[in-house]
Coordinates of N, CA and C in Angstrom, one line a residue:
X480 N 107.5 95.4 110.9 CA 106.2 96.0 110.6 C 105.6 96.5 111.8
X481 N 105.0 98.1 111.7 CA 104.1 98.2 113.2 C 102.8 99.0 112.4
X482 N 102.4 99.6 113.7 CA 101.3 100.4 113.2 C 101.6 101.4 112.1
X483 N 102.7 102.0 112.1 CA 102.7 102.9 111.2 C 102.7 102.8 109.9
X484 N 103.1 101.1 109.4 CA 103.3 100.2 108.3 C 101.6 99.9 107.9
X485 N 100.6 100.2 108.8 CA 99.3 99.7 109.0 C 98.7 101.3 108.2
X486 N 98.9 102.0 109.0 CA 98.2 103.3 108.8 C 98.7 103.9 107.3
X487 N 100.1 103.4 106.7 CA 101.0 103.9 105.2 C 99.8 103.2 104.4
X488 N 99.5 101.7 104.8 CA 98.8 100.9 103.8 C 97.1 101.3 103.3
X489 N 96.6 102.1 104.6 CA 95.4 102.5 104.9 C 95.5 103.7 103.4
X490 N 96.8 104.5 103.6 CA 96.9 105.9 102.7 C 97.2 105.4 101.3
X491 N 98.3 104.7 101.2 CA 97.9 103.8 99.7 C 96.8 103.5 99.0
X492 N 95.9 102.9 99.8 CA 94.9 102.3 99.5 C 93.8 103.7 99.0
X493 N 93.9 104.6 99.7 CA 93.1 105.7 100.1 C 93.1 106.2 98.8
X494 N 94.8 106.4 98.5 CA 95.6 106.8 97.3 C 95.3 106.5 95.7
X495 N 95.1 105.2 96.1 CA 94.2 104.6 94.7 C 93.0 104.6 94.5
X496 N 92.1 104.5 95.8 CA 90.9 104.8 95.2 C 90.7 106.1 94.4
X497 N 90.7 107.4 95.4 CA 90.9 108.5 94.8 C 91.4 109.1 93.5
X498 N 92.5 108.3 93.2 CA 92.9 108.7 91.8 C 91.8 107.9 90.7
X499 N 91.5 107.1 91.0 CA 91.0 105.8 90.1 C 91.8 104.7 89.7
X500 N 93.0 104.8 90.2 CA 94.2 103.7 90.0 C 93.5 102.3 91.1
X501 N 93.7 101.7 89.5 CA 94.0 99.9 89.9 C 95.0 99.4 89.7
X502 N 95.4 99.2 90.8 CA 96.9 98.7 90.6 C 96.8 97.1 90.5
X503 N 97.9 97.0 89.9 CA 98.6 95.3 89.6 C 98.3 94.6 90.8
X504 N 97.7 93.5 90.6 CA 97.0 92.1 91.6 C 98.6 92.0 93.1
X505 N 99.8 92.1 91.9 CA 100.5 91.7 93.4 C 101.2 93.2 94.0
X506 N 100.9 94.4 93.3 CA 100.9 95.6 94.6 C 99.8 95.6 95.6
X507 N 98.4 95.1 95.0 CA 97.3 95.3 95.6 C 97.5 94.2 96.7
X508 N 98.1 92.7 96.5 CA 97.7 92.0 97.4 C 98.5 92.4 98.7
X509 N 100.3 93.3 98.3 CA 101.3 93.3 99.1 C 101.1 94.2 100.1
X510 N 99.8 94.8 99.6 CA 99.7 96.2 100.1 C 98.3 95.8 101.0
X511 N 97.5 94.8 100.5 CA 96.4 94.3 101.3 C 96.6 93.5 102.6
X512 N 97.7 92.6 102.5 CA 98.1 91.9 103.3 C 98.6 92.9 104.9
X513 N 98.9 94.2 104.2 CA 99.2 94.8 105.4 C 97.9 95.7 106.0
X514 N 97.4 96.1 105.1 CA 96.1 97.0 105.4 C 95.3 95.9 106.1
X515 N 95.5 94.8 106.1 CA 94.6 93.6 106.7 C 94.2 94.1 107.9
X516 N 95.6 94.3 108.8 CA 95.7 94.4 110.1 C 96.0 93.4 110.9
X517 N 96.0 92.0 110.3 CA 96.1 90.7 110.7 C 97.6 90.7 111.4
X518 N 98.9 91.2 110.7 CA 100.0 91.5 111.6 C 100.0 92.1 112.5
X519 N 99.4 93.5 112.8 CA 99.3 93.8 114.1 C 98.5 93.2 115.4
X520 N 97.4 92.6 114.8 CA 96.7 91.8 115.5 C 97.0 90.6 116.2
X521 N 98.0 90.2 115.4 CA 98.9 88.6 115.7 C 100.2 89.3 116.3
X522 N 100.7 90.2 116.1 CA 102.0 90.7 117.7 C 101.5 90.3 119.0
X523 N 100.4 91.5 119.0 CA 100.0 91.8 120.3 C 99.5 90.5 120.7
X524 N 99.1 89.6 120.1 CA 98.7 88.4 120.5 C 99.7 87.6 121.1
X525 N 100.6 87.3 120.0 CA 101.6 86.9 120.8 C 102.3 86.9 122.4
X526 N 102.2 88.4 122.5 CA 102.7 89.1 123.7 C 102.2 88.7 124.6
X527 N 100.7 88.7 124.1 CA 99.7 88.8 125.5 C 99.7 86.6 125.5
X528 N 99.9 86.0 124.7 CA 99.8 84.7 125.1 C 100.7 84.5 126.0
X529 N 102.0 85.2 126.0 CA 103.3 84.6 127.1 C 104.0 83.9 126.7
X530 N 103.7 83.1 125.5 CA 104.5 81.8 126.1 C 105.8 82.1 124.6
X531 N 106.8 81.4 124.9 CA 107.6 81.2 124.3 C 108.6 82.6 123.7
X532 N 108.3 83.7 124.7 CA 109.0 85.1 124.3 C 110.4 85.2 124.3
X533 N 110.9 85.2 123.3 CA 113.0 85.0 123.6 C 113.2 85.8 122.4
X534 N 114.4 86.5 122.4 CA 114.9 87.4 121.5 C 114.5 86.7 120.1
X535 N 115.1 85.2 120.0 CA 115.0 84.8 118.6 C 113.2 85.0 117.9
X536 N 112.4 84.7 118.9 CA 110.8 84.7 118.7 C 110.5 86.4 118.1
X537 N 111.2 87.3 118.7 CA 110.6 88.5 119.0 C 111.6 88.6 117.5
X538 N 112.8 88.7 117.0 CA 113.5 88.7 115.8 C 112.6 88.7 114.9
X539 N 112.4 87.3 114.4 CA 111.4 86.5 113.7 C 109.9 87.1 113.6
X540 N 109.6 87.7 114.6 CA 108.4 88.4 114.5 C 108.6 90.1 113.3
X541 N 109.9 90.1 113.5 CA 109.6 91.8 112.8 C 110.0 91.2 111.7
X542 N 109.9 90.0 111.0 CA 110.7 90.3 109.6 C 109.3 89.4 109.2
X543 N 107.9 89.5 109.7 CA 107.1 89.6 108.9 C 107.1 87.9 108.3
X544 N 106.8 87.1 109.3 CA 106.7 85.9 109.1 C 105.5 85.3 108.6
X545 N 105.8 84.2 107.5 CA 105.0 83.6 106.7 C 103.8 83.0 107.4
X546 N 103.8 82.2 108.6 CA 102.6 82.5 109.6 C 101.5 83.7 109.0
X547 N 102.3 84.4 109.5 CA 101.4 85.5 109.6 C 100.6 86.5 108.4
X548 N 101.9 86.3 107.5 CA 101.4 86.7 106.1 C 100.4 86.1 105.3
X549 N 100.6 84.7 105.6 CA 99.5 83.9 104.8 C 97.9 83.8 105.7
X550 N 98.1 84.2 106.5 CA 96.9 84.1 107.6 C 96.7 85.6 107.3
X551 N 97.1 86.7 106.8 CA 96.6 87.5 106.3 C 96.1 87.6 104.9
X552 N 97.1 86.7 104.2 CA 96.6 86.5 102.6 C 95.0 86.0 102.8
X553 N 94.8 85.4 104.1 CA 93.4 83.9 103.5 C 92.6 85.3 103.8
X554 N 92.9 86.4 105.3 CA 91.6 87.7 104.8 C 91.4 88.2 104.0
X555 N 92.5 88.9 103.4 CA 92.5 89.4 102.6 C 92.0 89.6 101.5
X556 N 92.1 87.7 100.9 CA 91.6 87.3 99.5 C 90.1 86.6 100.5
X557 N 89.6 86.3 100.9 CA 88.3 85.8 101.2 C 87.1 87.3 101.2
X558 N 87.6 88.2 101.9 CA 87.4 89.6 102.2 C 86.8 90.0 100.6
X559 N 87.9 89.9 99.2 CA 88.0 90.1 98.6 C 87.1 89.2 97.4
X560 N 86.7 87.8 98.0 CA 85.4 87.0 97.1 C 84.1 87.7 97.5
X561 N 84.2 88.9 98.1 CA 82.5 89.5 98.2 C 83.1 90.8 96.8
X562 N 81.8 91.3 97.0 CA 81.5 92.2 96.1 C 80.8 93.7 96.6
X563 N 81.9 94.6 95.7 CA 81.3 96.1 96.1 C 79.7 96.1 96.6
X564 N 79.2 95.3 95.5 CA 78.1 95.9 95.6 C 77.3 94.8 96.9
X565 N 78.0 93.8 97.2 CA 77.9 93.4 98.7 C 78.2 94.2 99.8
X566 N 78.6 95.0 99.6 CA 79.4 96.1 100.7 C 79.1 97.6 100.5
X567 N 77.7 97.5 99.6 CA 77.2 99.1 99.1 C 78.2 100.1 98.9
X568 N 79.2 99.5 97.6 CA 80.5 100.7 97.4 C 79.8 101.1 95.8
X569 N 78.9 100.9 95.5 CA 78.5 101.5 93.8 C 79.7 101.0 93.3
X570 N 79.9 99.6 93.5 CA 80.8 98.8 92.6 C 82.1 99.2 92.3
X571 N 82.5 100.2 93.8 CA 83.9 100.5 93.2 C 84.8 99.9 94.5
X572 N 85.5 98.6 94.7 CA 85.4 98.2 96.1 C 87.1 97.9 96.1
X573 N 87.5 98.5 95.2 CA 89.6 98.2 94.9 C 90.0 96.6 95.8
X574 N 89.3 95.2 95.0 CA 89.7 94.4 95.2 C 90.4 93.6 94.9
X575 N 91.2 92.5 95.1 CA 92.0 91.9 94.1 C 91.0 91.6 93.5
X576 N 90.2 90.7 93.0 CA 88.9 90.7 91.9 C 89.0 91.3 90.5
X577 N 89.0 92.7 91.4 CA 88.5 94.0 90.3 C 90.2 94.4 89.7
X578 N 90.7 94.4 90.6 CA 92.4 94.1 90.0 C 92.9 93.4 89.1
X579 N 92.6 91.6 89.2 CA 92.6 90.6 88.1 C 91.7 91.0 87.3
X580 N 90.7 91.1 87.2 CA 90.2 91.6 86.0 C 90.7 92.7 85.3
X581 N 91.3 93.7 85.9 CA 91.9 95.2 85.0 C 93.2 94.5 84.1
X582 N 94.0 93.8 85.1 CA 95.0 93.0 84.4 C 94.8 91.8 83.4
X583 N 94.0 91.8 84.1 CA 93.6 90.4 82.4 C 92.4 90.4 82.0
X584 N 92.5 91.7 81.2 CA 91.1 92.1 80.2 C 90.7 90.6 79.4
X585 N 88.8 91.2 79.7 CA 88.1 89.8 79.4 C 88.1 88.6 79.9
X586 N 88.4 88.6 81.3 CA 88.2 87.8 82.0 C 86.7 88.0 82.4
X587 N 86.3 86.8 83.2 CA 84.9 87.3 83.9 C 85.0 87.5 85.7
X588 N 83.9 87.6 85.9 CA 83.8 87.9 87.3 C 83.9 86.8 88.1
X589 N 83.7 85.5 87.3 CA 83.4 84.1 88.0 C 85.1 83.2 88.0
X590 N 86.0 83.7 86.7 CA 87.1 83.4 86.2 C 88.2 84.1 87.6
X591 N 87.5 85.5 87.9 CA 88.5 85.7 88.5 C 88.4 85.4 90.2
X592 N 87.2 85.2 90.6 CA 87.0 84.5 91.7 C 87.4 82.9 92.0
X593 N 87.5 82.2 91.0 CA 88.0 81.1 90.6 C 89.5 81.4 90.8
X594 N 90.0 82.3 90.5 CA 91.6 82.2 90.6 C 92.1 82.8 91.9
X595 N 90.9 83.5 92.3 CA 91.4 84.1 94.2 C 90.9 82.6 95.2
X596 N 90.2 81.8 94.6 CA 90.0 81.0 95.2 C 90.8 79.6 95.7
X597 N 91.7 79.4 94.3 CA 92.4 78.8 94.1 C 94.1 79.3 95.1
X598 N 93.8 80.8 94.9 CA 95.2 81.1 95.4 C 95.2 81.1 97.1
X599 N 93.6 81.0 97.2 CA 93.5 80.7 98.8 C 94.1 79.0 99.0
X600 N 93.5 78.5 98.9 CA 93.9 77.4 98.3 C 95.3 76.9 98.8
X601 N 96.6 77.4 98.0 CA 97.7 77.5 97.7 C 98.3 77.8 99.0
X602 N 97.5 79.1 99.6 CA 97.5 80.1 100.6 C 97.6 78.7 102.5
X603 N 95.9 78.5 101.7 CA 96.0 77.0 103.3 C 97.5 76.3 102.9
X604 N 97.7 75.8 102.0 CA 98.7 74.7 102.3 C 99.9 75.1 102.6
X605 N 100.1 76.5 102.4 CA 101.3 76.9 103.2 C 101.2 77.5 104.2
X606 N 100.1 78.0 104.9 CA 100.1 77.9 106.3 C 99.9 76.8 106.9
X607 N 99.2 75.6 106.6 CA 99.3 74.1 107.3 C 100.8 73.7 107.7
X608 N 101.8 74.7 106.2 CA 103.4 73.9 106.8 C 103.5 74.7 108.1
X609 N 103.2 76.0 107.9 CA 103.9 77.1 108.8 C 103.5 76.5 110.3
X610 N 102.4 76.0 110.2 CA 101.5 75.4 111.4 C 102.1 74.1 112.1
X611 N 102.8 73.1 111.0 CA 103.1 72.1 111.5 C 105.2 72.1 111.8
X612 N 105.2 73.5 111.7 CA 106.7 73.5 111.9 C 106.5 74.6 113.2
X613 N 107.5 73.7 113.9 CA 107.8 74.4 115.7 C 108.5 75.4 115.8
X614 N 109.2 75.6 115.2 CA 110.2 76.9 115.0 C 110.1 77.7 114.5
X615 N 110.3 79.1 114.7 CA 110.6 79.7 116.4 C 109.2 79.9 117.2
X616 N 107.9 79.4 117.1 CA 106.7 80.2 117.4 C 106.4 78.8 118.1
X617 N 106.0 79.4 119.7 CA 105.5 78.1 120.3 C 103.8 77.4 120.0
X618 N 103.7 76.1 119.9 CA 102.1 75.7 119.5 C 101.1 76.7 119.9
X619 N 100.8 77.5 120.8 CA 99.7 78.2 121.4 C 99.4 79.2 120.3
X620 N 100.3 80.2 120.2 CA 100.5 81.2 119.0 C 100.2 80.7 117.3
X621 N 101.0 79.5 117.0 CA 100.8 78.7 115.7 C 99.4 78.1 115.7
X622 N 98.5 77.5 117.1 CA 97.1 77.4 116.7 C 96.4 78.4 116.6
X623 N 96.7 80.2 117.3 CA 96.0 81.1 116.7 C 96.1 81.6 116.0
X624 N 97.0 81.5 115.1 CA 97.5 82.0 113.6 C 95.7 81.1 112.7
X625 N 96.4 79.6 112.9 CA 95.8 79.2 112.3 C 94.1 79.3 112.6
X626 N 93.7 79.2 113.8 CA 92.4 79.2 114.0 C 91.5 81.2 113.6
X627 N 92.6 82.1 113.3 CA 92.3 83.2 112.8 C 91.7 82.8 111.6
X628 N 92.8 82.2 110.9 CA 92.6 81.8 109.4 C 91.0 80.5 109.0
X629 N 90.9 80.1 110.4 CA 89.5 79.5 109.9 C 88.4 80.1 110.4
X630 N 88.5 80.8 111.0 CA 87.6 81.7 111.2 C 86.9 82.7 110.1
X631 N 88.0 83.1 109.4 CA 87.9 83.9 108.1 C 86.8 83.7 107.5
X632 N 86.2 82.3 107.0 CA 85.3 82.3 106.1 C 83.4 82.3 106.9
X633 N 83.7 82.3 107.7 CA 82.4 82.8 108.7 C 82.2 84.0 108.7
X634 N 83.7 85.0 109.1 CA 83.6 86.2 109.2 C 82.6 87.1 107.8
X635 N 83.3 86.1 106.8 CA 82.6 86.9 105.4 C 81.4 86.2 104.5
X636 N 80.6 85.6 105.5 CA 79.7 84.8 104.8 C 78.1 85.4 105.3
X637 N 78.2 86.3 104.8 CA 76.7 87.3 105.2 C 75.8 87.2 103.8
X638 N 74.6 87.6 104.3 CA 73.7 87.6 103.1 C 73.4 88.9 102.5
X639 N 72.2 88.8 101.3 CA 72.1 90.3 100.9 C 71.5 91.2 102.1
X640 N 71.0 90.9 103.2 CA 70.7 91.8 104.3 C 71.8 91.8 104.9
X641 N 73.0 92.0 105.0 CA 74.2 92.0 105.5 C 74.1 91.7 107.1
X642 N 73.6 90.2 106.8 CA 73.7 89.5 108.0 C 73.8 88.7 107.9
X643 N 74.3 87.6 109.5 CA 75.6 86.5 109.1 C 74.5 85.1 109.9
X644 N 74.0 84.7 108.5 CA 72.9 83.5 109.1 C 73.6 82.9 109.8
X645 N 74.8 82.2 109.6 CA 75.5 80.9 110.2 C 75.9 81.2 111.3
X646 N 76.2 82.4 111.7 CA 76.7 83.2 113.3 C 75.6 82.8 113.8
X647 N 74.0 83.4 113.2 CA 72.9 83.5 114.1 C 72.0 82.5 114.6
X648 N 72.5 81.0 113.2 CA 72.4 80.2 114.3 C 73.1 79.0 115.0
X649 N 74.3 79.5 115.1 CA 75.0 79.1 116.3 C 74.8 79.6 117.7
X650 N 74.4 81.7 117.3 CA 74.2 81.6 118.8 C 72.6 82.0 119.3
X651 N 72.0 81.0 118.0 CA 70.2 80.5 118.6 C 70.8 79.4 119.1
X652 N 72.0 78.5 118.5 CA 71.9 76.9 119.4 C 72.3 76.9 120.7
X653 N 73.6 77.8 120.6 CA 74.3 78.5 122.0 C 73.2 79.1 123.3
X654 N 72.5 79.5 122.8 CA 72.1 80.5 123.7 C 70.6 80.1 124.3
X655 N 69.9 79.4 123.0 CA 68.4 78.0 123.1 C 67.6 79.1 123.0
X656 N 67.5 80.1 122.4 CA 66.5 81.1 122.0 C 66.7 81.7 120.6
X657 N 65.7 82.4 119.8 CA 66.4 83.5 118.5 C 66.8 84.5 119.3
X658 N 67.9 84.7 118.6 CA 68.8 85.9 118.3 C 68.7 86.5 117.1
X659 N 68.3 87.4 117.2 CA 68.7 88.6 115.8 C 70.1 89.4 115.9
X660 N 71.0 89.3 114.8 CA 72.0 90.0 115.0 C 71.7 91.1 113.9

C-alpha cells in the first residue's frame, strides 16, 4: 500500500458521494480503512523510529499488516460514531452508520451505533494480540500502533461547539492556566 492506494481511496470515496451511492458496510469499511491514512502514517513511522528495520520487517509492512489495519479500523469506526450533522455535512456524511443502516432497512440510529461499537470492540481485542506478539515489528513501533489506537477516542470526542473539552482541560492542567482551543 502507498500514497497512491491513499489518494485511489480519497476518489472512491469522492465517487460515492457524488453519485449518491452507499455502498455495502464492508466496501465502505475496506475502503475507509485506507482513506484513514493511518497506513501511511504508521510506515513512515516506522522508518523514522529505526529500530528493528530488516527485509523481513519492511516485507511484512507492504502486505498491509493487521497491526496496522485494525488501528485503522478503531479510526475509522470511532470517526464514524459522530454524526454528519456533527461535522456540518446536512446529514450526508457516507459513514459506516449511514451504510448499516441502508443495508439493514429499519434499523435505528442507536442500533447501528451499537453494532460499530461493538465491532470496535472486536477491533481492540485483535489489536491487543497484534500488540502482545513480537513478530516481525519491534516493541517501540507495536506500542505506537497501539497508543495511535488510544488516542482515537479523544481525538473524536468534541462537543456541539466543535470543541474538544477533555483536550482543554488537560492543557488547563498542563499548562496551570485556561486555554481556549
Amino acid at each position: 500500500m502507498q500514497w497512491a492506494d491513499l489518494c485511489n481511496a480519497f476518489l472512491v470515496e469522492a465517487r460515492w458521494f457524488a453519485s449518491g451511492h452507499v455502498p455495502k458496510t464492508k466496501d465502505y469499511l475496506k475502503n475507509g480503512i485506507v482513506s484513514s491514512g493511518v497506513y501511511v502514517v504508521l510506515v513512515h513511522l516506522f522508518f523514522l523510529l529505526g529500530e528493528g528495520i530488516c527485509q523481513d520487517a519492511v516485507d511484512h509492512l507492504n502486505d498491509n499488516p493487521s497491526i496496522i489495519s485494525n488501528t485503522a479500523t478503531i479510526l475509522r469506526l470511532w470517526d464514524d460514531l459522530g454524526s454528519a450533522k456533527d461535522e456540518n455535512q446536512d446529514g450526508k456524511d457516507g459513514s459506516f452508520v449511514e451504510c448499516y443502516m441502508e443495508e439493514h432497512r429499519g434499523s435505528s440510529v442507536a442500533s447501528a451505533q451499537e453494532h460499530v461499537t461493538s465491532m470496535i470492540s472486536d477491533t481492540w481485542k485483535s489489536l491487543n494480540k497484534d500488540y502482545l506478539s513480537p513478530y516481525p515489528f519491534p516493541l517501540t513501533f507495536r506500542k505506537t500502533c497501539l497508543n495511535l489506537a488510544r488516542m482515537v477516542p479523544l481525538m473524536y470526542c468534541y462537543d456541539d461547539k466543535h470543541c474538544h473539552p477533555t483536550i482543554e482541560k488537560h492543557m488547563n492542567d498542563f499548562l496551570g492556566q485556561n486555554a481556549s482551543l
